[in-house]
Coordinates of C-alpha atoms and ligand atoms in Angstrom, one line a residue:
I24 CA 95.1 -17.0 40.8
I25 CA 92.8 -17.5 37.8
R26 CA 92.0 -21.2 37.0
T27 CA 89.2 -20.9 34.5
V28 CA 87.6 -18.2 32.3
H29 CA 84.4 -19.4 30.8
G30 CA 82.2 -17.4 28.4
R31 CA 78.6 -18.0 27.2
Q32 CA 75.9 -16.3 25.1
I33 CA 73.0 -15.1 27.2
F34 CA 70.2 -12.6 26.4
D35 CA 69.7 -8.9 27.3
S36 CA 66.6 -6.9 28.1
R37 CA 65.7 -6.6 24.4
G38 CA 66.1 -10.4 24.0
R39 CA 69.3 -9.9 22.0
P40 CA 72.4 -12.1 22.5
T41 CA 75.2 -10.8 24.8
V42 CA 78.3 -12.1 26.5
E43 CA 78.5 -13.5 30.0
V44 CA 81.8 -14.5 31.6
D45 CA 82.5 -16.7 34.6
I46 CA 85.8 -16.7 36.4
I47 CA 86.9 -19.5 38.7
L48 CA 90.0 -19.1 40.9
E49 CA 92.4 -21.7 42.1
N50 CA 90.9 -21.5 45.6
G51 CA 87.5 -22.2 44.2
A52 CA 86.1 -18.7 44.5
S53 CA 84.1 -17.7 41.5
A54 CA 82.4 -14.6 39.9
R55 CA 80.3 -13.7 36.9
A56 CA 79.6 -10.6 34.8
S57 CA 77.7 -9.8 31.7
V58 CA 77.8 -7.1 29.1
P59 CA 75.2 -4.4 28.2
S60 CA 74.4 -3.0 24.7
G61 CA 73.2 0.3 23.4
A62 CA 70.7 1.2 20.7
S63 CA 71.7 4.9 20.2
T64 CA 75.3 4.0 20.1
G65 CA 78.2 6.5 19.4
T66 CA 80.3 6.0 16.3
H67 CA 83.5 6.1 18.4
E68 CA 82.6 3.4 20.9
A69 CA 84.7 0.3 21.4
H70 CA 83.6 -2.4 18.9
E71 CA 80.8 -4.8 19.9
L72 CA 81.6 -8.1 18.0
R73 CA 78.4 -9.6 16.5
D74 CA 78.3 -12.7 14.3
G75 CA 76.5 -11.1 11.4
D76 CA 74.8 -14.3 10.4
A77 CA 71.4 -12.8 9.4
S78 CA 69.6 -16.2 9.8
V79 CA 70.4 -16.3 13.5
F80 CA 69.1 -13.5 15.8
D81 CA 69.2 -11.1 12.9
G82 CA 73.0 -11.3 12.8
L83 CA 73.3 -10.2 16.5
G84 CA 74.7 -13.5 17.8
V85 CA 77.9 -13.3 19.9
T86 CA 79.2 -16.8 19.5
S87 CA 82.5 -15.6 18.0
A88 CA 83.1 -13.2 20.9
V89 CA 82.3 -16.1 23.3
E90 CA 84.8 -18.3 21.4
H91 CA 87.4 -15.7 21.9
V92 CA 86.7 -15.7 25.7
N93 CA 86.9 -19.5 25.9
G94 CA 90.0 -19.6 23.6
E95 CA 92.6 -16.9 23.5
I96 CA 91.4 -14.9 26.5
A97 CA 91.1 -18.0 28.8
A98 CA 94.6 -19.2 27.7
A99 CA 96.1 -15.7 28.3
L100 CA 94.7 -15.3 31.8
H101 CA 95.2 -18.8 33.1
G102 CA 97.4 -18.7 36.2
H103 CA 97.2 -14.8 36.3
D104 CA 96.9 -13.0 39.6
V105 CA 93.3 -11.9 39.8
D106 CA 94.1 -8.8 41.9
D107 CA 96.2 -7.2 39.2
Q108 CA 93.3 -5.6 37.3
R109 CA 95.4 -3.1 35.5
A110 CA 97.9 -5.7 34.2
I111 CA 95.0 -8.0 33.1
D112 CA 93.2 -5.2 31.3
E113 CA 96.5 -4.2 29.5
R114 CA 97.0 -7.9 28.6
L115 CA 93.6 -8.0 27.1
R116 CA 94.2 -4.8 25.1
N117 CA 97.5 -6.1 23.8
L118 CA 96.1 -9.5 23.0
D119 CA 93.4 -7.8 20.9
G120 CA 95.9 -5.5 19.2
T121 CA 93.3 -2.9 17.9
S122 CA 92.4 0.4 19.4
T123 CA 88.7 -0.4 19.4
L124 CA 89.0 -4.0 20.5
S125 CA 87.5 -5.1 17.2
R126 CA 89.4 -8.3 16.9
L127 CA 88.4 -10.1 20.1
G128 CA 85.4 -7.9 20.6
A129 CA 84.9 -5.3 23.3
N130 CA 82.1 -7.4 24.6
A131 CA 84.5 -10.4 25.1
V132 CA 87.1 -8.2 26.7
L133 CA 84.7 -6.2 28.9
G134 CA 82.8 -9.3 30.2
T135 CA 86.2 -10.7 31.3
S136 CA 87.4 -7.5 32.8
L137 CA 84.3 -7.0 35.0
A138 CA 84.3 -10.7 36.0
V139 CA 88.0 -10.4 37.1
C140 CA 87.1 -7.4 39.3
R141 CA 84.3 -9.2 40.9
A142 CA 86.3 -12.4 41.4
S143 CA 89.0 -10.3 43.1
A144 CA 86.4 -8.7 45.4
V145 CA 85.1 -12.2 46.3
A146 CA 88.6 -13.5 46.9
S147 CA 89.5 -10.6 49.2
G148 CA 86.2 -10.6 51.0
L149 CA 85.4 -7.0 50.1
P150 CA 82.1 -5.6 48.9
L151 CA 82.5 -4.9 45.2
Y152 CA 82.2 -1.1 45.6
R153 CA 85.1 -1.3 48.1
R154 CA 87.2 -3.2 45.7
I155 CA 86.4 -0.7 42.9
A156 CA 87.3 2.2 45.3
Q157 CA 90.7 0.6 45.8
L158 CA 91.3 0.3 42.1
A159 CA 90.0 3.9 41.5
G160 CA 92.1 5.3 44.4
V161 CA 88.9 6.6 46.0
D162 CA 89.0 7.1 49.8
E163 CA 85.4 7.9 50.3
P164 CA 82.9 5.9 48.2
V165 CA 79.6 7.7 48.0
L166 CA 76.0 6.8 47.0
P167 CA 75.1 8.6 43.8
M168 CA 72.2 10.9 42.9
P169 CA 70.1 9.0 40.3
M170 CA 68.7 10.6 37.1
V171 CA 65.6 8.5 36.4
N172 CA 63.9 8.2 33.0
I173 CA 60.3 9.3 33.0
L174 CA 59.5 10.0 29.3
S175 CA 61.3 8.2 26.5
G176 CA 61.6 8.8 22.8
G177 CA 64.2 8.4 20.1
L178 CA 65.5 5.0 19.3
H179 CA 64.3 3.7 22.6
A180 CA 60.6 4.3 21.8
G181 CA 60.2 3.8 18.0
R182 CA 61.0 7.6 17.5
G183 CA 57.7 8.4 19.1
M184 CA 59.4 11.6 20.3
D185 CA 62.5 13.2 18.8
V186 CA 64.3 13.7 22.1
Q187 CA 65.4 10.4 23.7
D188 CA 65.1 10.9 27.5
F189 CA 63.3 13.3 29.9
L190 CA 64.5 12.4 33.4
A191 CA 63.8 13.2 37.0
V192 CA 66.6 14.1 39.4
P193 CA 65.4 14.0 43.0
V194 CA 67.5 16.8 44.3
A195 CA 65.6 17.0 47.6
A196 CA 66.5 13.4 48.4
T197 CA 68.8 12.8 51.4
S198 CA 69.3 9.0 50.8
A199 CA 69.2 6.5 47.9
L200 CA 66.0 5.1 49.2
E201 CA 64.3 8.5 49.3
A202 CA 65.6 9.2 45.8
I203 CA 63.9 6.1 44.5
Q204 CA 60.7 7.0 46.4
L205 CA 60.5 10.5 45.0
T206 CA 61.2 9.5 41.4
S207 CA 58.7 6.7 41.7
R208 CA 56.0 9.2 42.7
V209 CA 56.8 11.3 39.6
R210 CA 56.8 8.2 37.4
A211 CA 53.4 7.1 38.7
A212 CA 52.0 10.7 38.3
A213 CA 53.2 10.8 34.7
A214 CA 51.5 7.5 34.0
G215 CA 48.3 8.8 35.5
L216 CA 48.4 12.0 33.4
C217 CA 49.1 10.0 30.3
A218 CA 46.2 7.6 31.0
E219 CA 43.9 10.6 31.6
R220 CA 44.8 12.2 28.3
G221 CA 44.6 9.0 26.3
L222 CA 48.3 8.9 25.7
P223 CA 50.1 5.5 25.6
T224 CA 51.4 4.2 28.9
L225 CA 53.3 1.2 27.4
L226 CA 57.0 0.9 28.4
A227 CA 59.9 2.0 26.3
D228 CA 63.3 0.2 26.3
E229 CA 64.4 1.6 29.6
G230 CA 61.0 1.3 31.3
G231 CA 60.0 4.9 30.7
L232 CA 56.7 6.1 29.3
S233 CA 56.5 6.9 25.6
P234 CA 53.7 9.5 25.3
G235 CA 54.9 10.5 21.8
C236 CA 54.9 14.3 22.5
R237 CA 55.4 16.3 19.3
T238 CA 57.8 18.8 20.7
G239 CA 60.4 19.0 23.4
E240 CA 58.3 21.7 25.1
E241 CA 55.3 19.5 25.3
A242 CA 57.3 16.7 27.0
L243 CA 58.9 19.3 29.4
E244 CA 55.4 20.6 30.2
L245 CA 54.2 17.0 30.8
I246 CA 57.1 16.1 33.1
T247 CA 56.7 19.4 35.0
E248 CA 53.0 18.7 35.5
S249 CA 53.9 15.2 36.6
I250 CA 56.2 16.6 39.3
L251 CA 53.5 18.9 40.5
A252 CA 50.8 16.2 40.4
A253 CA 53.1 14.1 42.6
G254 CA 52.9 16.9 45.2
L255 CA 56.5 18.0 44.5
Q256 CA 58.2 21.2 43.4
P257 CA 60.1 21.4 40.1
G258 CA 63.6 22.6 40.8
T259 CA 63.6 22.3 44.6
D260 CA 62.4 18.7 45.0
I261 CA 62.8 17.3 41.5
A262 CA 65.0 18.8 38.8
I263 CA 64.8 17.8 35.1
A264 CA 67.6 16.2 33.0
I265 CA 67.4 15.7 29.2
D266 CA 69.2 13.3 26.9
V267 CA 68.7 14.7 23.3
A268 CA 70.8 11.9 21.8
A269 CA 71.2 14.4 18.9
A270 CA 73.5 12.1 16.9
S271 CA 70.4 10.1 16.0
L272 CA 68.7 13.3 14.7
Y273 CA 71.7 14.5 12.7
D274 CA 71.3 14.3 9.0
S275 CA 74.9 14.2 7.7
E276 CA 74.0 14.9 4.1
A277 CA 72.0 18.0 4.9
G278 CA 74.4 18.9 7.7
D279 CA 71.4 19.7 10.0
Y280 CA 69.2 18.1 12.6
H281 CA 65.9 16.5 11.6
L282 CA 63.1 16.7 14.1
R283 CA 60.8 14.2 12.4
R284 CA 57.7 14.8 14.6
Q285 CA 57.6 18.5 13.7
E286 CA 58.9 17.9 10.1
R287 CA 61.5 20.6 10.8
H288 CA 65.3 20.8 10.0
L289 CA 67.4 22.8 12.5
S290 CA 70.9 24.1 12.1
T291 CA 73.4 23.8 15.0
A292 CA 72.7 27.4 16.0
E293 CA 68.9 26.7 16.0
M294 CA 69.5 23.6 18.1
I295 CA 71.5 25.7 20.6
D296 CA 68.7 28.3 20.7
M297 CA 66.1 25.6 21.2
V298 CA 67.8 24.0 24.2
S299 CA 68.7 27.4 25.6
S300 CA 65.0 28.4 25.6
W301 CA 64.2 25.1 27.4
V302 CA 66.8 26.0 30.1
D303 CA 65.2 29.4 30.5
R304 CA 61.7 28.0 30.9
F305 CA 62.1 24.7 32.8
A306 CA 63.9 23.4 35.9
I307 CA 66.7 21.8 33.9
V308 CA 70.0 20.8 35.6
S309 CA 71.7 18.9 32.8
I310 CA 71.4 18.2 29.1
E311 CA 73.2 15.2 27.5
D312 CA 74.2 15.1 23.8
P313 CA 72.3 18.2 22.6
L314 CA 74.4 18.2 19.5
D315 CA 76.0 15.6 17.2
E316 CA 79.0 13.5 18.4
D317 CA 81.4 15.2 15.9
D318 CA 80.1 18.8 16.1
W319 CA 83.0 20.0 18.3
A320 CA 82.6 23.6 17.2
G321 CA 78.9 23.6 18.0
W322 CA 79.6 22.1 21.3
Q323 CA 82.1 24.8 22.1
T324 CA 79.6 27.5 21.3
L325 CA 77.0 25.8 23.4
T326 CA 79.3 25.3 26.4
K327 CA 80.1 29.0 26.3
R328 CA 76.4 29.8 26.3
L329 CA 75.1 27.3 28.9
G330 CA 78.1 25.7 30.7
H331 CA 77.9 28.1 33.6
R332 CA 74.2 27.3 34.2
I333 CA 73.8 23.6 33.8
R334 CA 75.8 20.4 33.2
L335 CA 76.4 19.6 29.6
I336 CA 77.1 15.9 29.4
G337 CA 78.9 14.2 26.5
D338 CA 77.8 10.6 25.9
D339 CA 78.1 9.8 22.1
L340 CA 80.5 12.8 22.1
F341 CA 83.1 11.3 24.4
T342 CA 82.2 7.5 24.3
T343 CA 84.0 7.0 27.6
N344 CA 87.2 7.4 25.6
S345 CA 90.2 9.1 27.2
E346 CA 91.5 10.8 24.1
R347 CA 88.1 12.2 23.2
L348 CA 87.5 13.5 26.7
A349 CA 91.0 15.1 26.7
R350 CA 90.1 16.9 23.5
G351 CA 86.9 18.1 25.0
I352 CA 88.6 19.4 28.1
S353 CA 91.3 21.2 26.2
Q354 CA 88.7 22.8 23.9
G355 CA 86.2 23.8 26.6
V356 CA 83.6 21.4 25.3
A357 CA 80.9 20.1 27.8
N358 CA 81.4 19.9 31.6
G359 CA 80.2 16.4 32.3
V360 CA 80.8 12.9 30.8
L361 CA 78.5 9.9 30.6
V362 CA 80.5 6.8 31.7
K363 CA 79.5 3.5 30.0
V364 CA 81.8 0.5 30.6
N365 CA 81.1 -1.0 27.2
Q366 CA 81.9 2.1 25.3
N367 CA 85.4 1.9 26.7
G368 CA 85.9 -1.9 26.8
T369 CA 87.8 -2.4 30.1
L370 CA 87.2 -1.6 33.7
T371 CA 90.7 0.1 34.1
G372 CA 90.1 2.2 31.0
T373 CA 86.7 3.3 32.4
L374 CA 88.2 4.2 35.8
D375 CA 90.9 6.3 34.0
V376 CA 88.2 8.2 32.3
V377 CA 86.4 8.9 35.6
A378 CA 89.7 10.1 37.1
E379 CA 90.4 12.3 34.1
A380 CA 86.9 13.9 34.3
R381 CA 87.2 14.5 38.0
A382 CA 90.6 16.2 37.6
A383 CA 89.2 18.6 35.1
G384 CA 86.0 19.4 37.1
Y385 CA 83.8 17.5 34.6
A386 CA 80.9 15.6 36.4
P387 CA 81.0 11.9 35.7
V388 CA 77.6 10.2 35.4
V389 CA 77.9 6.4 35.5
S390 CA 75.3 5.0 33.0
A391 CA 73.6 1.8 31.9
R392 CA 72.7 1.1 28.3
S393 CA 69.3 0.7 26.8
G394 CA 70.0 -3.0 26.5
E395 CA 70.9 -4.4 29.9
T396 CA 71.1 -7.7 31.8
E397 CA 70.3 -8.5 35.4
D398 CA 74.0 -7.8 36.3
D399 CA 74.2 -5.0 39.0
F400 CA 77.9 -4.1 38.6
L401 CA 76.9 -0.6 37.7
A402 CA 75.6 0.3 41.1
D403 CA 78.9 -0.7 42.8
L404 CA 80.8 1.1 40.0
A405 CA 79.0 4.4 40.7
V406 CA 79.5 4.1 44.5
G407 CA 83.1 2.9 44.3
T408 CA 84.2 5.6 41.9
A409 CA 82.3 8.2 44.0
A410 CA 81.0 9.5 40.6
G411 CA 78.2 11.3 42.3
Q412 CA 75.5 10.5 39.7
I413 CA 74.0 7.4 38.1
K414 CA 71.7 6.9 35.1
I415 CA 70.0 3.5 35.0
G416 CA 66.7 4.1 33.2
S417 CA 63.3 4.2 34.7
V418 CA 62.1 2.5 38.0
R419 CA 60.6 -0.3 36.0
N420 CA 61.9 -3.6 34.5
S421 CA 64.1 -6.0 36.4
E422 CA 67.3 -5.2 34.5
R423 CA 66.9 -1.6 35.8
L424 CA 65.7 -2.6 39.3
A425 CA 68.6 -5.0 39.7
K426 CA 70.8 -1.8 39.9
Y427 CA 68.5 0.3 42.0
N428 CA 68.1 -2.7 44.4
Q429 CA 71.8 -3.1 44.7
L430 CA 72.1 0.6 45.6
V431 CA 69.5 0.0 48.3
R432 CA 71.7 -2.9 49.7
I433 CA 74.9 -0.9 49.5
A434 CA 73.1 2.0 51.3
E435 CA 73.0 -0.3 54.4
D436 CA 76.6 0.5 54.9
P437 CA 76.4 3.3 57.6
T438 CA 79.7 4.8 56.7
L439 CA 78.6 5.8 53.2
G440 CA 77.3 9.3 52.4
F441 CA 74.8 10.3 49.7
R442 CA 75.6 12.8 47.0
N443 CA 73.0 15.5 47.4
L444 CA 72.1 18.8 45.9
P445 CA 75.0 21.1 46.9
A446 CA 77.5 18.7 45.5
L447 CA 75.6 18.7 42.2
A448 CA 75.6 22.4 41.9
L449 CA 78.0 24.1 39.4
T450 CA 80.8 26.2 40.6
A451 CA 80.9 29.8 39.4
D452 CA 83.3 29.1 36.6
G453 CA 81.2 26.3 35.3
G454 CA 83.6 23.6 36.3
Ligands
PGA525 P1 71.9 3.6 24.5 O1 71.2 4.8 25.2 O2 72.3 2.6 25.6 O3 70.9 3.1 23.6 O4 73.1 4.2 23.8 C1 71.6 5.4 26.5 C2 72.0 6.8 26.3 O5 72.0 7.4 25.2 O6 72.4 7.5 27.3
ZN526 ZN1 72.9 9.3 25.9

């Protein structure tokens, strides 16, 4: 039974305010959770409530969201059964009354929702991933294959490159620890190559390097060389994943994509040709957001062209939203979905999206945001939902390592398997 819900304003990995929530139960058990925040956010995400007072933290304060936690939310949940996650999340949605959680703030609602789950795990003596598996109806939790950021661009690196992420997927790994070791070798080799060539080795928002390559090909060549320099084989040891984050390239007035580094404007068809040529030439297993978040027709064409060869993952496209995912499934758009708790706003809503994806053969990838806290909920979420893949950022910075380290701890459970290459492979029909 919930006795107290207490919110406060803390700071994320970019030093921006975010919401943290403590829950205390009648029996004295307690738990805490905090809320991440994106930079290349999708238009259709749940609403992150910010104070907007430009004189304080550039308007990014969350004191009103915190007041909602300590006022309306605390009053509504006082005396509630902490084990009834679905009822609590519904209560929070109804209390808010808007579809995007804009009144109370998705940050206020999500912080509470995650803290409730953790409190219920503590109260029942279960590891968090076991509690999440119960809620998700998952019989066999599994450790996920990570996709690890090596080279960063876009809004996470001052637009030094047009494409946002080039990631390493350690497909040869047979355990979570080995996955971290293999990708760390690639990360170190990439830093070495950048230093040799006089390219910057400073960290981007997710701890990746930002070499400022002018084209996608140059970045793909650099990550391929890094894999080889680490003594590994592209494709068989380490595959490549890309997040184009194309919504941040889209020029809505011109109706095309602006690649600033090359001073080129590409149509949807040209974007599709460009990423297809990358897939032909490099060991790519997945591409996220290669087109704009509202370019459904373009996505459909692209999925017909590449969906049988690689995973096409919708992030800004789906925004962890059940209706948008359903539209994508019915229109043959994408075959994978990025899963971000704060795009959805509640844990239950997020679990529903994972279930919906799985039922349709869409690969779920549990993902962090570019702004994170030291909260490691995400690791348990990926394991408990048996999502199979996780995207945390690079193997740098404590807000990222908090999650990798939690995976290492969870991996001590000898009953858990690790999601390896065959499970990642596409079936013949692209599902
Ligand atoms: P964001 O980036 O958290 O800034 O949205 C992550 C992503 O695009 O996958
Ligand atoms: Zn993305």
